Every structure is written in C-alpha cells, then in structure tokens.
mmCIF file of C-alpha atoms and ligand atoms in Angstrom:
data_model
loop_
_atom_site.group_PDB
_atom_site.id
_atom_site.type_symbol
_atom_site.label_atom_id
_atom_site.label_comp_id
_atom_site.label_asym_id
_atom_site.label_seq_id
_atom_site.Cartn_x
_atom_site.Cartn_y
_atom_site.Cartn_z
ATOM 1 C CA MET R 70 68.629 126.643 115.274
ATOM 2 C CA SER R 71 65.933 124.481 112.961
ATOM 3 C CA GLU R 72 68.339 121.489 110.703
ATOM 4 C CA ILE R 73 69.610 122.814 107.428
ATOM 5 C CA LYS R 74 67.991 119.968 105.597
ATOM 6 C CA LEU R 75 68.793 120.251 101.379
ATOM 7 C CA PRO R 76 66.649 119.047 98.684
ATOM 8 C CA GLU R 77 67.681 116.327 96.965
ATOM 9 C CA VAL R 78 68.698 117.146 93.739
ATOM 10 C CA GLU R 79 68.773 115.624 89.976
ATOM 11 C CA LEU R 80 72.128 116.223 88.429
ATOM 12 C CA ASN R 81 73.494 115.359 84.462
ATOM 13 C CA ILE R 82 70.588 113.712 83.489
ATOM 14 C CA TYR R 83 72.094 114.976 80.276
ATOM 15 C CA THR R 84 76.447 115.175 79.828
ATOM 16 C CA PRO R 85 78.555 116.649 77.294
ATOM 17 C CA ARG R 86 78.512 113.495 75.173
ATOM 18 C CA GLU R 87 74.362 113.335 75.269
ATOM 19 C CA PRO R 88 73.516 116.935 75.215
ATOM 20 C CA VAL R 89 69.999 117.942 74.857
ATOM 21 C CA GLU R 90 68.046 120.678 72.426
ATOM 22 C CA ALA R 91 66.701 123.911 74.628
ATOM 23 C CA VAL R 92 64.964 126.662 71.895
ATOM 24 C CA ILE R 93 65.668 129.810 73.124
ATOM 25 C CA VAL R 94 62.333 131.698 73.560
ATOM 26 C CA GLU R 95 63.713 134.969 75.330
ATOM 27 C CA ASN R 96 67.323 137.182 75.143
ATOM 28 C CA ARG R 97 67.103 140.577 76.605
ATOM 29 C CA ILE R 98 69.867 143.149 77.759
ATOM 30 C CA CYS R 99 69.611 143.039 81.555
ATOM 31 C CA THR R 100 72.253 146.185 81.764
ATOM 32 C CA LYS R 101 71.368 149.482 80.912
ATOM 33 C CA GLU R 102 72.310 150.979 76.778
ATOM 34 C CA SER R 103 75.136 153.131 78.347
ATOM 35 C CA SER R 104 76.815 150.323 80.543
ATOM 36 C CA PRO R 105 80.222 149.405 79.094
ATOM 37 C CA ASN R 106 78.728 145.663 80.382
ATOM 38 C CA PHE R 107 76.003 144.073 78.306
ATOM 39 C CA VAL R 108 74.046 141.454 80.519
ATOM 40 C CA ARG R 109 71.104 138.992 78.845
ATOM 41 C CA HIS R 110 68.213 137.391 80.524
ATOM 42 C CA VAL R 111 67.691 134.389 78.183
ATOM 43 C CA THR R 112 65.144 131.879 79.166
ATOM 44 C CA PHE R 113 65.111 128.555 77.059
ATOM 45 C CA ASP R 114 62.157 126.043 76.235
ATOM 46 C CA ILE R 115 63.366 122.594 77.502
ATOM 47 C CA SER R 116 59.570 121.729 77.170
ATOM 48 C CA GLY R 117 59.636 117.047 76.763
ATOM 49 C CA THR R 118 62.931 116.768 78.453
ATOM 50 C CA GLU R 119 64.407 115.584 81.284
ATOM 51 C CA LEU R 120 64.837 119.280 82.527
ATOM 52 C CA GLU R 121 61.182 120.013 82.472
ATOM 53 C CA GLY R 122 60.608 120.243 86.634
ATOM 54 C CA HIS R 123 64.044 118.766 87.917
ATOM 55 C CA VAL R 124 65.992 121.736 88.020
ATOM 56 C CA GLN R 125 66.225 123.533 91.216
ATOM 57 C CA VAL R 126 66.268 126.282 91.720
ATOM 58 C CA GLY R 127 70.578 127.817 93.001
ATOM 59 C CA GLN R 128 71.031 124.892 90.478
ATOM 60 C CA SER R 129 73.285 125.345 86.967
ATOM 61 C CA ILE R 130 73.220 124.004 83.344
ATOM 62 C CA GLY R 131 75.751 123.684 81.189
ATOM 63 C CA ILE R 132 76.046 125.260 77.592
ATOM 64 C CA LEU R 133 77.901 123.148 74.949
ATOM 65 C CA PRO R 134 79.081 126.531 72.144
ATOM 66 C CA PRO R 135 79.730 124.824 68.870
ATOM 67 C CA GLY R 136 82.553 124.723 67.355
ATOM 68 C CA GLU R 137 86.517 123.733 68.065
ATOM 69 C CA ASP R 138 88.890 124.971 70.006
ATOM 70 C CA GLU R 139 92.954 126.501 69.348
ATOM 71 C CA ASN R 140 93.981 122.850 69.571
ATOM 72 C CA GLY R 141 90.869 121.625 67.209
ATOM 73 C CA ARG R 142 88.753 119.818 70.158
ATOM 74 C CA PRO R 143 85.221 120.718 70.551
ATOM 75 C CA HIS R 144 84.548 123.758 72.728
ATOM 76 C CA LYS R 145 83.927 122.724 76.199
ATOM 77 C CA LEU R 146 80.703 123.654 77.970
ATOM 78 C CA ARG R 147 80.679 126.322 80.388
ATOM 79 C CA LEU R 148 77.887 126.279 83.097
ATOM 80 C CA TYR R 149 75.469 129.565 83.868
ATOM 81 C CA SER R 150 73.047 129.749 86.893
ATOM 82 C CA VAL R 151 69.778 129.251 86.891
ATOM 83 C CA SER R 152 67.823 132.258 87.104
ATOM 84 C CA SER R 153 64.195 131.556 87.488
ATOM 85 C CA PRO R 154 62.819 130.138 90.311
ATOM 86 C CA THR R 155 62.604 126.041 90.661
ATOM 87 C CA LYS R 156 58.906 126.610 89.333
ATOM 88 C CA GLY R 157 59.717 127.512 86.375
ATOM 89 C CA GLU R 158 60.106 131.072 84.647
ATOM 90 C CA ASP R 159 57.091 132.885 84.845
ATOM 91 C CA GLY R 160 55.839 129.551 87.014
ATOM 92 C CA GLN R 161 55.803 127.606 83.576
ATOM 93 C CA ALA R 162 58.169 124.692 84.271
ATOM 94 C CA HIS R 163 59.354 124.370 80.796
ATOM 95 C CA LEU R 164 61.168 127.605 80.301
ATOM 96 C CA VAL R 165 64.350 127.632 82.540
ATOM 97 C CA SER R 166 66.479 131.303 82.291
ATOM 98 C CA THR R 167 69.688 131.977 83.299
ATOM 99 C CA THR R 168 71.857 135.539 83.304
ATOM 100 C CA VAL R 169 74.218 135.742 81.109
ATOM 101 C CA LYS R 170 77.907 138.596 80.682
ATOM 102 C CA ARG R 171 79.749 138.684 77.463
ATOM 103 C CA THR R 172 83.079 138.144 78.249
ATOM 104 C CA ILE R 173 85.210 141.238 76.341
ATOM 105 C CA GLU R 174 88.989 141.479 77.219
ATOM 106 C CA GLU R 175 91.188 143.544 75.654
ATOM 107 C CA PHE R 176 94.938 142.293 76.304
ATOM 108 C CA ASP R 177 98.318 144.569 76.599
ATOM 109 C CA ASN R 178 99.214 143.728 73.128
ATOM 110 C CA ASN R 179 95.852 145.679 71.653
ATOM 111 C CA GLU R 180 94.492 142.567 71.121
ATOM 112 C CA LEU R 181 90.506 141.861 71.449
ATOM 113 C CA TYR R 182 89.312 138.086 73.201
ATOM 114 C CA LEU R 183 85.645 137.517 72.946
ATOM 115 C CA GLY R 184 84.144 134.716 75.378
ATOM 116 C CA VAL R 185 83.404 131.871 73.243
ATOM 117 C CA CYS R 186 80.397 130.111 74.661
ATOM 118 C CA SER R 187 78.909 133.951 76.631
ATOM 119 C CA ASN R 188 78.898 135.564 73.332
ATOM 120 C CA TYR R 189 77.835 132.919 71.559
ATOM 121 C CA LEU R 190 74.238 132.418 73.759
ATOM 122 C CA ALA R 191 74.278 136.785 74.236
ATOM 123 C CA ASP R 192 74.137 136.433 69.944
ATOM 124 C CA LEU R 193 71.374 133.691 69.926
ATOM 125 C CA GLN R 194 67.936 134.986 68.750
ATOM 126 C CA PRO R 195 64.211 133.141 69.439
ATOM 127 C CA GLY R 196 63.618 129.691 67.831
ATOM 128 C CA ASP R 197 67.490 129.390 68.060
ATOM 129 C CA LYS R 198 68.175 125.722 69.288
ATOM 130 C CA VAL R 199 71.108 125.327 72.163
ATOM 131 C CA LYS R 200 73.130 121.887 72.734
ATOM 132 C CA MET R 201 72.076 121.730 77.084
ATOM 133 C CA THR R 202 73.340 119.997 79.614
ATOM 134 C CA GLY R 203 73.019 119.043 83.519
ATOM 135 C CA PRO R 204 71.838 120.483 85.790
ATOM 136 C CA SER R 205 74.877 120.930 87.888
ATOM 137 C CA GLY R 206 74.989 121.633 91.784
ATOM 138 C CA ARG R 207 74.406 119.728 94.823
ATOM 139 C CA ARG R 208 75.174 122.188 97.325
ATOM 140 C CA PHE R 209 74.442 125.756 96.556
ATOM 141 C CA LEU R 210 70.759 125.859 97.165
ATOM 142 C CA LEU R 211 67.810 126.161 99.525
ATOM 143 C CA PRO R 212 66.988 124.626 102.446
ATOM 144 C CA GLU R 213 63.895 122.635 102.084
ATOM 145 C CA ASN R 214 62.886 124.589 105.016
ATOM 146 C CA ALA R 215 63.622 127.903 103.208
ATOM 147 C CA THR R 216 61.499 130.054 105.174
ATOM 148 C CA ASP R 217 62.573 129.143 108.786
ATOM 149 C CA PHE R 218 65.964 130.753 108.071
ATOM 150 C CA ASN R 219 66.619 134.310 107.539
ATOM 151 C CA TYR R 220 68.859 135.500 104.860
ATOM 152 C CA VAL R 221 72.484 137.199 103.882
ATOM 153 C CA MET R 222 72.705 137.066 100.164
ATOM 154 C CA PHE R 223 75.709 139.066 98.339
ATOM 155 C CA ALA R 224 76.106 138.707 94.971
ATOM 156 C CA THR R 225 79.036 140.352 92.498
ATOM 157 C CA GLY R 226 77.292 140.594 89.185
ATOM 158 C CA THR R 227 75.635 137.229 87.243
ATOM 159 C CA GLY R 228 76.406 136.503 90.824
ATOM 160 C CA ILE R 229 72.429 138.308 91.390
ATOM 161 C CA ALA R 230 71.004 135.258 88.744
ATOM 162 C CA PRO R 231 70.498 132.399 91.352
ATOM 163 C CA TYR R 232 69.063 135.007 93.998
ATOM 164 C CA ARG R 233 66.256 136.096 91.453
ATOM 165 C CA GLY R 234 64.287 132.832 91.403
ATOM 166 C CA MET R 235 65.738 132.174 95.409
ATOM 167 C CA ILE R 236 63.620 135.023 96.410
ATOM 168 C CA LYS R 237 60.731 134.671 94.030
ATOM 169 C CA GLU R 238 60.150 131.776 95.637
ATOM 170 C CA MET R 239 60.899 132.412 99.255
ATOM 171 C CA ILE R 240 58.902 135.931 98.992
ATOM 172 C CA GLU R 241 55.421 133.841 97.046
ATOM 173 C CA ALA R 242 55.761 131.075 100.344
ATOM 174 C CA GLY R 243 55.437 134.022 102.622
ATOM 175 C CA ILE R 244 58.664 134.152 104.272
ATOM 176 C CA GLU R 245 58.516 136.076 107.838
ATOM 177 C CA ASN R 246 62.249 136.490 108.443
ATOM 178 C CA ASP R 247 64.718 138.790 107.276
ATOM 179 C CA ILE R 248 66.471 139.049 103.552
ATOM 180 C CA VAL R 249 69.092 140.742 103.065
ATOM 181 C CA LEU R 250 70.439 141.411 99.195
ATOM 182 C CA VAL R 251 73.286 142.914 98.971
ATOM 183 C CA PHE R 252 74.442 143.376 95.362
ATOM 184 C CA GLY R 253 77.773 144.995 93.954
ATOM 185 C CA CYS R 254 78.373 146.194 89.779
ATOM 186 C CA PRO R 255 80.548 148.911 88.368
ATOM 187 C CA TYR R 256 78.392 150.999 87.218
ATOM 188 C CA ARG R 257 74.226 152.578 88.108
ATOM 189 C CA THR R 258 73.938 150.815 84.719
ATOM 190 C CA ASP R 259 74.921 147.790 85.861
ATOM 191 C CA LEU R 260 71.934 146.982 88.367
ATOM 192 C CA LEU R 261 70.881 143.444 87.039
ATOM 193 C CA TYR R 262 66.788 142.517 87.978
ATOM 194 C CA ALA R 263 66.755 146.588 90.141
ATOM 195 C CA ASP R 264 63.529 146.629 88.447
ATOM 196 C CA TYR R 265 62.726 143.514 90.294
ATOM 197 C CA PHE R 266 64.290 144.029 93.523
ATOM 198 C CA GLU R 267 63.636 147.780 93.977
ATOM 199 C CA PRO R 268 59.984 147.446 93.910
ATOM 200 C CA LEU R 269 60.120 144.609 96.216
ATOM 201 C CA ALA R 270 62.155 146.332 98.875
ATOM 202 C CA GLU R 271 59.356 149.017 98.632
ATOM 203 C CA GLU R 272 56.688 146.461 99.495
ATOM 204 C CA TYR R 273 57.890 144.288 101.823
ATOM 205 C CA ASP R 274 59.236 145.208 105.171
ATOM 206 C CA ASN R 275 62.035 142.051 105.650
ATOM 207 C CA PHE R 276 63.362 142.263 102.283
ATOM 208 C CA HIS R 277 66.190 144.461 102.347
ATOM 209 C CA TYR R 278 68.378 145.040 98.849
ATOM 210 C CA LEU R 279 72.065 147.140 99.081
ATOM 211 C CA PRO R 280 73.094 147.693 96.311
ATOM 212 C CA HIS R 281 77.140 148.426 96.282
ATOM 213 C CA ILE R 282 78.354 150.883 93.211
ATOM 214 C CA SER R 283 81.542 150.220 93.042
ATOM 215 C CA ARG R 284 82.943 152.408 90.543
ATOM 216 C CA GLU R 285 80.581 155.460 91.537
ATOM 217 C CA ALA R 286 80.066 155.519 95.272
ATOM 218 C CA ARG R 287 82.669 155.659 97.889
ATOM 219 C CA ARG R 288 82.391 154.726 101.393
ATOM 220 C CA ALA R 289 82.790 158.066 103.929
ATOM 221 C CA ASP R 290 87.065 157.106 104.052
ATOM 222 C CA GLY R 291 87.136 157.093 100.412
ATOM 223 C CA THR R 292 87.521 153.816 99.984
ATOM 224 C CA LYS R 293 85.348 151.933 97.346
ATOM 225 C CA LYS R 294 82.092 150.381 98.125
ATOM 226 C CA TYR R 295 82.564 146.612 97.958
ATOM 227 C CA VAL R 296 79.707 144.140 98.956
ATOM 228 C CA GLN R 297 81.224 142.897 101.929
ATOM 229 C CA THR R 298 82.077 146.771 103.250
ATOM 230 C CA CYS R 299 77.795 146.685 104.337
ATOM 231 C CA LEU R 300 79.225 144.441 107.508
ATOM 232 C CA TRP R 301 80.763 147.809 108.529
ATOM 233 C CA ASP R 302 78.307 150.429 106.552
ATOM 234 C CA ALA R 303 74.982 148.962 107.278
ATOM 235 C CA ALA R 304 75.869 147.197 110.788
ATOM 236 C CA GLU R 305 72.882 148.182 112.243
ATOM 237 C CA LEU R 306 70.852 145.840 109.677
ATOM 238 C CA MET R 307 73.377 143.434 109.800
ATOM 239 C CA ASP R 308 74.632 142.413 112.920
ATOM 240 C CA PRO R 309 71.663 141.869 114.519
ATOM 241 C CA LEU R 310 70.272 139.901 111.639
ATOM 242 C CA LEU R 311 74.042 138.113 110.971
ATOM 243 C CA GLU R 312 74.255 137.078 115.324
ATOM 244 C CA LYS R 313 70.595 135.378 114.958
ATOM 245 C CA GLU R 314 70.902 131.729 115.212
ATOM 246 C CA ASN R 315 68.813 130.821 112.293
ATOM 247 C CA THR R 316 70.687 133.038 109.528
ATOM 248 C CA LEU R 317 72.166 131.663 106.409
ATOM 249 C CA LEU R 318 75.024 132.820 104.443
ATOM 250 C CA TYR R 319 75.023 133.348 100.571
ATOM 251 C CA ILE R 320 78.001 134.431 98.633
ATOM 252 C CA CYS R 321 77.849 133.843 94.574
ATOM 253 C CA GLY R 322 79.858 135.643 91.247
ATOM 254 C CA LEU R 323 83.422 136.888 91.688
ATOM 255 C CA LYS R 324 86.169 134.309 92.359
ATOM 256 C CA GLY R 325 87.765 136.521 95.271
ATOM 257 C CA MET R 326 84.875 137.925 96.843
ATOM 258 C CA GLU R 327 85.029 135.487 99.205
ATOM 259 C CA ALA R 328 88.519 136.977 100.671
ATOM 260 C CA GLY R 329 86.494 140.135 101.743
ATOM 261 C CA ILE R 330 83.411 138.397 103.280
ATOM 262 C CA TYR R 331 85.488 135.853 105.539
ATOM 263 C CA GLN R 332 87.626 138.884 106.363
ATOM 264 C CA ALA R 333 85.200 140.566 107.303
ATOM 265 C CA LEU R 334 83.612 138.529 109.324
ATOM 266 C CA GLY R 335 86.080 137.252 111.411
ATOM 267 C CA GLN R 336 86.800 141.035 111.728
ATOM 268 C CA LYS R 337 83.109 140.988 113.009
ATOM 269 C CA LYS R 338 83.418 138.091 114.836
ATOM 270 C CA LEU R 339 81.244 136.143 113.094
ATOM 271 C CA ASN R 340 83.012 133.276 113.534
ATOM 272 C CA GLU R 341 79.800 130.069 113.094
ATOM 273 C CA TYR R 342 79.724 131.539 109.441
ATOM 274 C CA LEU R 343 83.530 130.091 109.250
ATOM 275 C CA ASP R 344 85.508 127.067 109.333
ATOM 276 C CA ILE R 345 88.933 128.392 111.354
ATOM 277 C CA ARG R 346 92.011 126.297 110.836
ATOM 278 C CA GLU R 347 95.352 126.616 112.583
ATOM 279 C CA PRO R 348 97.639 128.725 111.521
ATOM 280 C CA ALA R 349 94.639 131.056 110.852
ATOM 281 C CA ALA R 350 93.036 130.453 113.569
ATOM 282 C CA GLY R 351 95.838 132.007 115.753
ATOM 283 C CA LYS R 352 96.428 135.378 114.108
ATOM 284 C CA LYS R 353 93.945 137.770 114.076
ATOM 285 C CA PRO R 354 91.326 138.483 110.501
ATOM 286 C CA GLU R 355 92.988 141.188 109.749
ATOM 287 C CA ASP R 356 96.423 139.515 109.850
ATOM 288 C CA TRP R 357 95.458 136.692 107.751
ATOM 289 C CA ASP R 358 97.320 136.488 104.090
ATOM 290 C CA GLU R 359 95.760 135.267 100.649
ATOM 291 C CA LYS R 360 97.307 131.842 101.402
ATOM 292 C CA ASP R 361 95.275 131.795 105.056
ATOM 293 C CA LEU R 362 92.296 132.905 103.612
ATOM 294 C CA LYS R 363 92.968 129.921 100.588
ATOM 295 C CA ARG R 364 93.810 127.160 102.609
ATOM 296 C CA TYR R 365 92.556 128.032 106.310
ATOM 297 C CA VAL R 366 89.599 129.225 106.174
ATOM 298 C CA LYS R 367 86.532 127.722 104.440
ATOM 299 C CA PRO R 368 82.762 128.904 105.089
ATOM 300 C CA SER R 369 81.247 126.431 107.657
ATOM 301 C CA PRO R 370 77.612 124.594 106.858
ATOM 302 C CA ARG R 371 75.528 127.651 107.436
ATOM 303 C CA THR R 372 77.777 129.385 104.515
ATOM 304 C CA PHE R 373 76.952 128.218 100.720
ATOM 305 C CA VAL R 374 79.079 129.458 98.324
ATOM 306 C CA GLU R 375 79.549 129.795 94.540
ATOM 307 C CA VAL R 376 82.634 131.523 92.447
ATOM 308 C CA TYR R 377 83.478 131.699 89.424
HETATM 309 P P1 FAD H 554 86.190 131.600 77.502
HETATM 310 O O1 FAD H 554 86.281 131.841 76.254
HETATM 311 O O2 FAD H 554 86.091 130.279 78.377
HETATM 312 O O3 FAD H 554 87.211 132.680 77.951
HETATM 313 C C1 FAD H 554 87.128 133.012 79.595
HETATM 314 C C2 FAD H 554 88.589 133.746 79.617
HETATM 315 O O4 FAD H 554 89.627 132.475 79.623
HETATM 316 C C3 FAD H 554 88.801 135.120 78.724
HETATM 317 O O5 FAD H 554 88.555 136.662 79.703
HETATM 318 C C4 FAD H 554 89.826 135.296 78.808
HETATM 319 O O6 FAD H 554 90.744 135.841 80.246
HETATM 320 C C5 FAD H 554 90.514 133.848 79.105
HETATM 321 N N1 FAD H 554 90.867 132.765 77.513
HETATM 322 C C6 FAD H 554 90.446 132.146 77.122
HETATM 323 N N2 FAD H 554 91.189 131.648 76.212
HETATM 324 C C7 FAD H 554 91.468 132.808 75.651
HETATM 325 C C8 FAD H 554 92.829 132.640 74.130
HETATM 326 N N3 FAD H 554 92.269 131.666 72.989
HETATM 327 N N4 FAD H 554 93.048 134.438 74.247
HETATM 328 C C9 FAD H 554 93.176 134.892 75.170
HETATM 329 N N5 FAD H 554 92.354 134.754 76.264
HETATM 330 C C10 FAD H 554 91.405 133.487 76.739
HETATM 331 N N6 FAD H 554 78.717 133.355 83.494
HETATM 332 C C11 FAD H 554 77.543 134.029 83.459
HETATM 333 O O7 FAD H 554 77.673 135.002 82.939
HETATM 334 N N7 FAD H 554 76.670 133.927 83.937
HETATM 335 C C12 FAD H 554 76.193 132.629 85.132
HETATM 336 O O8 FAD H 554 75.715 132.421 85.834
HETATM 337 C C13 FAD H 554 77.824 132.432 85.174
HETATM 338 N N8 FAD H 554 76.961 130.848 86.613
HETATM 339 C C14 FAD H 554 78.566 130.162 86.923
HETATM 340 C C15 FAD H 554 78.422 128.987 87.892
HETATM 341 C C16 FAD H 554 79.255 127.962 87.467
HETATM 342 C C17 FAD H 554 78.989 127.272 88.440
HETATM 343 C C18 FAD H 554 80.135 128.479 86.501
HETATM 344 C C19 FAD H 554 81.713 127.428 87.543
HETATM 345 C C20 FAD H 554 80.560 129.781 85.751
HETATM 346 C C21 FAD H 554 79.911 130.130 85.739
HETATM 347 N N9 FAD H 554 79.680 130.805 85.020
HETATM 348 C C22 FAD H 554 78.466 132.080 84.843
HETATM 349 C C23 FAD H 554 80.561 131.566 84.056
HETATM 350 C C24 FAD H 554 80.465 130.873 82.621
HETATM 351 O O9 FAD H 554 80.763 129.318 82.826
HETATM 352 C C25 FAD H 554 81.601 131.171 81.477
HETATM 353 O O10 FAD H 554 83.432 130.941 82.575
HETATM 354 C C26 FAD H 554 82.202 132.578 81.286
HETATM 355 O O11 FAD H 554 80.652 132.211 80.468
HETATM 356 C C27 FAD H 554 83.252 132.933 80.214
HETATM 357 O O12 FAD H 554 82.806 132.111 79.197
HETATM 358 P P2 FAD H 554 83.266 131.834 77.655
HETATM 359 O O13 FAD H 554 82.936 131.051 77.083
HETATM 360 O O14 FAD H 554 82.206 133.644 77.307
HETATM 361 O O15 FAD H 554 85.161 132.327 77.963
HETATM 362 P P1 A2P H 555 85.743 146.760 90.692
HETATM 363 O O1 A2P H 555 84.638 146.074 89.497
HETATM 364 O O2 A2P H 555 84.420 148.106 91.011
HETATM 365 O O3 A2P H 555 86.937 146.087 90.669
HETATM 366 P P2 A2P H 555 81.126 142.754 87.527
HETATM 367 O O4 A2P H 555 81.121 141.155 86.810
HETATM 368 O O5 A2P H 555 79.996 143.545 86.514
HETATM 369 O O6 A2P H 555 82.236 143.662 86.740
HETATM 370 O O7 A2P H 555 81.000 143.385 88.918
HETATM 371 C C1 A2P H 555 81.783 142.408 89.876
HETATM 372 C C2 A2P H 555 81.790 144.061 90.815
HETATM 373 O O8 A2P H 555 82.286 143.393 92.039
HETATM 374 C C3 A2P H 555 82.267 144.535 90.818
HETATM 375 O O9 A2P H 555 81.381 145.565 91.404
HETATM 376 C C4 A2P H 555 83.179 144.784 91.522
HETATM 377 O O10 A2P H 555 84.363 146.340 91.755
HETATM 378 C C5 A2P H 555 83.666 144.755 92.014
HETATM 379 N N1 A2P H 555 84.696 142.958 93.251
HETATM 380 C C6 A2P H 555 85.651 143.189 92.006
HETATM 381 N N2 A2P H 555 86.544 142.409 92.812
HETATM 382 C C7 A2P H 555 86.019 142.400 94.143
HETATM 383 C C8 A2P H 555 86.578 141.749 95.650
HETATM 384 N N3 A2P H 555 87.153 141.504 95.393
HETATM 385 N N4 A2P H 555 85.934 141.974 96.542
HETATM 386 C C9 A2P H 555 84.144 142.310 96.297
HETATM 387 N N5 A2P H 555 83.259 142.894 95.511
HETATM 388 C C10 A2P H 555 84.280 142.810 94.337
#
C-alpha cells in the first residue's frame, strides 16, 4: 500500500491567552424546520490573521465564549471541527467554517441547561466578533497523497463537519478511488449537508453516501440502524472496499461510536484497521467487554478517530 504521509500542520498559532478576533460572515441553520435539533453552519472571516492559509481540513478551531463559569473563572475554550476545505470556504482562504450543534439538555428536576459555547456561537449574527484559537489537531487529517487511497468515513451528527471539506477537496482533485460516507443522525430532518452530498453521489460513481436515520429506519431484524450496521447491511459495497490494502477508515462524532464500529470490524475479521492487544486478542470480538474496548482495542495507523 502507498505510505500514509500526513501533512505537517501548524498548531496553536493563537492560544487562549492570545486569541485572535474573527468576524462572523454567515450563520445559517442546517437542520430542517421541524427538527428537534439545531445545527448551524457558521463561517468566520479570518483575513489578516495568521490563520489564513494555515488551517488544514480535519483540524479544529477553538472558540472562547465570553463570561465566566460558576467558579468565577473565564469560560474555557471549546473546539469545533473545520467544515470548509483547506483552501477555505468556497475557495476563499480568508473564510473558515464550522458546524455547531446547540447543546440543549433537560434534567430530571425539569432544569433546562443550554451549553455555553454552542449556544453563544449559534446566536451570533454576521458582523459579530469572536475570540478564536488554533488551529488544533495533528492526526485527524487527510494524507498528503490523499487520492491514492479509498475511504470509509463514519460520521454521527456534527461529526460530518470535517468530511464536507475533505470530500470536496478529493473530488476536486479528481480522486478515482472510492469514498463511502456513512452518516448517522436521529431524523430525516437532521441530514446535514445532504443538499451537497446527495447530488454528489448522483454525479460520481465512486462517491457513496449512506445515511443511517436511527429513529426512523429499522434494520430487517428490527434493530436500530446505527452507522456500523452498514458493515452487514451494505456488505456488497463495504467488504471488497475494506479488504483493499489502500483503504483508510475515518471515524468522527459521538464519543462511544468507536466501540460499535471496532466490534463490527473485529467480527468481520477486518483486523488491519485495529490494534488488538491481550486480553482482547484472546477473545471473540462479540465477547469484548467495555474494558476491552476502552483499553485493549485501539485504532491501527489506517484508522483515524476524532470523537467528543
Ligand atoms: P457546555 O456548557 O460545555 O456543556 C457540555 C455538557 O456539560 C452539557 O451537555 C451538560 O451535560 C454538562 N454541563 C456543563 N455545565 C453544566 C451545568 N452547569 N449544569 C448542568 N450540566 C452541565 N461540537 C460541535 O457542535 N461541532 C463540532 O464540529 C465539534 N467539533 C469538536 C471537535 C473536537 C476535537 C472536540 C474535542 C469537540 C468538538 N465539539 C464539536 C464539541 C464542542 O467542543 C463542545 O463540547 C460542545 O459544543 C458543547 O459545548 P457547550 O459549551 O455548548 O456546552
Ligand atoms: P440515537 O440518538 O437514535 O440513539 P446527533 O448528534 O445529531 O444526535 O446524532 C447522533 C446519531 O448517532 C444518532 O442517530 C444516534 O442515535 C446515533 N448513535 C447514538 N449512539 C451511537 C453508537 N453507540 N454508535 C453509533 N451511533 C450512535
């Protein structure tokens, strides 16, 4: 297989102590009107900053929300994956985008909690300024020789953000290898960037878009359609692709989604995507428990993971 050469990236040009100011140029809703979720595509103008031209697809930016936490300390930064390509949103190097989901939780005592930074960002209007840090992340990247590989990209929720830029870049570079994007979301109303991915799949035979709508669709046996179920339900597409030695696996989104994917890979004996250590190595993948999956089953160099 071609060597996987990750690009050199800039890290933390701007830090929480010395952040930079960026200006909102667009803040639009991505989820449909009737969705119970609120996800927004937010674009920032970074002209004149050192970030311009130095944020790679796959990296994240940090946002410092204003105000203080309950202990009177300034709020900590939160990271958001970049959803624009390395060249910038619409090819404009001074524009960088992300995809933000409002964190909204109701607790048993009827108390409603609104996440500090996601709601701050989602409320902003064009012209508003934010304090930004970054870039951060040195591993969840496309290889320099990206078009030499096939890709299976798993996303849940806003985990789709980095793939928007990555896939745009590879399609524009004329990739002939296959890309499968497996996207999991609760409802049809939450199909993020479907207006981009659906026509792309129509146009390019080597781009496959597999939405998995967990609270609407059911598998033949009645179980939930989580992203990892495609390893069985779309085996005709997935098996030959995953068996190729130049296929890379990407996982982005909900913390905890790796466990199900690793177990499915193990069951399918696709062990080259995993680094399986004892005692997990001595067990059948279906018998891996939480501890095995947390400590002894890790991604191999062919698997790239960003979960939060
Ligand atoms: P917070 O205020 O930090 O709350 C988070 C959770 O903490 C709440 O849901 C709640 O359960 C609990 N909590 C905290 N304080 C209280 C309290 N006082 N009372 C009750 N409960 C409380 N998110 C995206 O939307 N898009 C992305 O592209 C994205 N990319 C990421 C990339 C990386 C590498 C990482 C690490 C994270 C990424 N995230 C992304 C997550 C993001 O960084 C934030 O964690 C997320 O937006 C929630 O932040 P918040 O400030 O809104 O919520
Ligand atoms: P569900 O919520 O029906 O259990 P979002 O971030 O927009 O809520 O989307 C996350 C998606 O990931 C949902 O469809 C959610 O399904 C699904 N999901 C939840 N847990 C897992 C898991 N362990 N593995 C894969 N997908 C999961």
